[in-house]
């Protein structure tokens, strides 16, 4: 999200008309830079940026949650 928001790769009209709290989201993720994520995941920051740009510029695109580990008892502990 950091790259998508910072580079303006989101639908601004949709966000303005259909969301609430986007300004708070921007504040919340301000420190979650690709470098921050890379330090945690060991994925290079530039690869994180590249993936974010690819996701944001590919239409249609979607992120699916609810993979099996998300839906089982104690899934957080299992990860």
GROMACS .gro file of N, CA and C in nm, residues 1-5 7-10 46-63:
model
   81
    1UNK      N    1   0.081  -0.120   0.000
    1UNK     CA    2   0.000   0.000   0.000
    1UNK      C    3   0.085   0.126   0.000
    2UNK      N    4   0.197   0.122   0.068
    2UNK     CA    5   0.282   0.241   0.076
    2UNK      C    6   0.318   0.291  -0.063
    3UNK      N    7   0.366   0.202  -0.148
    3UNK     CA    8   0.406   0.240  -0.284
    3UNK      C    9   0.285   0.283  -0.366
    4UNK      N   10   0.177   0.210  -0.357
    4UNK     CA   11   0.057   0.242  -0.435
    4UNK      C   12   0.004   0.380  -0.399
    5UNK      N   13  -0.002   0.410  -0.270
    5UNK     CA   14  -0.053   0.540  -0.227
    5UNK      C   15   0.048   0.651  -0.259
    7UNK      N   16   0.277   0.672  -0.481
    7UNK     CA   17   0.291   0.698  -0.624
    7UNK      C   18   0.158   0.730  -0.692
    8UNK      N   19   0.050   0.736  -0.613
    8UNK     CA   20  -0.080   0.772  -0.668
    8UNK      C   21  -0.137   0.670  -0.765
    9UNK      N   22  -0.109   0.542  -0.740
    9UNK     CA   23  -0.151   0.436  -0.832
    9UNK      C   24  -0.288   0.377  -0.798
   10UNK      N   25  -0.366   0.448  -0.721
   10UNK     CA   26  -0.499   0.401  -0.682
   10UNK      C   27  -0.605   0.488  -0.751
   46UNK      N   28   1.302  -0.308  -0.363
   46UNK     CA   29   1.266  -0.278  -0.502
   46UNK      C   30   1.173  -0.385  -0.559
   47UNK      N   31   1.185  -0.509  -0.516
   47UNK     CA   32   1.094  -0.614  -0.560
   47UNK      C   33   0.954  -0.591  -0.501
   48UNK      N   34   0.947  -0.544  -0.378
   48UNK     CA   35   0.818  -0.509  -0.316
   48UNK      C   36   0.752  -0.397  -0.396
   49UNK      N   37   0.830  -0.295  -0.431
   49UNK     CA   38   0.776  -0.184  -0.511
   49UNK      C   39   0.727  -0.235  -0.648
   50UNK      N   40   0.806  -0.320  -0.710
   50UNK     CA   41   0.770  -0.374  -0.841
   50UNK      C   42   0.639  -0.452  -0.833
   51UNK      N   43   0.623  -0.533  -0.730
   51UNK     CA   44   0.499  -0.610  -0.712
   51UNK      C   45   0.381  -0.517  -0.689
   52UNK      N   46   0.400  -0.414  -0.609
   52UNK     CA   47   0.292  -0.318  -0.582
   52UNK      C   48   0.251  -0.246  -0.710
   53UNK      N   49   0.348  -0.204  -0.788
   53UNK     CA   50   0.318  -0.136  -0.915
   53UNK      C   51   0.246  -0.229  -1.013
   54UNK      N   52   0.291  -0.353  -1.020
   54UNK     CA   53   0.227  -0.451  -1.108
   54UNK      C   54   0.082  -0.473  -1.067
   55UNK      N   55   0.059  -0.492  -0.937
   55UNK     CA   56  -0.077  -0.511  -0.887
   55UNK      C   57  -0.164  -0.389  -0.918
   56UNK      N   58  -0.111  -0.270  -0.891
   56UNK     CA   59  -0.190  -0.148  -0.906
   56UNK      C   60  -0.220  -0.113  -1.051
   57UNK      N   61  -0.138  -0.156  -1.143
   57UNK     CA   62  -0.157  -0.118  -1.283
   57UNK      C   63  -0.216  -0.229  -1.369
   58UNK      N   64  -0.243  -0.344  -1.311
   58UNK     CA   65  -0.304  -0.455  -1.383
   58UNK      C   66  -0.454  -0.454  -1.355
   59UNK      N   67  -0.534  -0.451  -1.459
   59UNK     CA   68  -0.680  -0.447  -1.443
   59UNK      C   69  -0.742  -0.566  -1.516
   60UNK      N   70  -0.834  -0.637  -1.454
   60UNK     CA   71  -0.867  -0.627  -1.313
   60UNK      C   72  -0.762  -0.697  -1.228
   61UNK      N   73  -0.762  -0.664  -1.102
   61UNK     CA   74  -0.672  -0.730  -1.008
   61UNK      C   75  -0.745  -0.752  -0.877
   62UNK      N   76  -0.700  -0.849  -0.801
   62UNK     CA   77  -0.763  -0.880  -0.673
   62UNK      C   78  -0.663  -0.951  -0.583
   63UNK      N   79  -0.683  -0.935  -0.455
   63UNK     CA   80  -0.605  -1.009  -0.356
   63UNK      C   81  -0.704  -1.095  -0.280
   0.00000   0.00000   0.00000
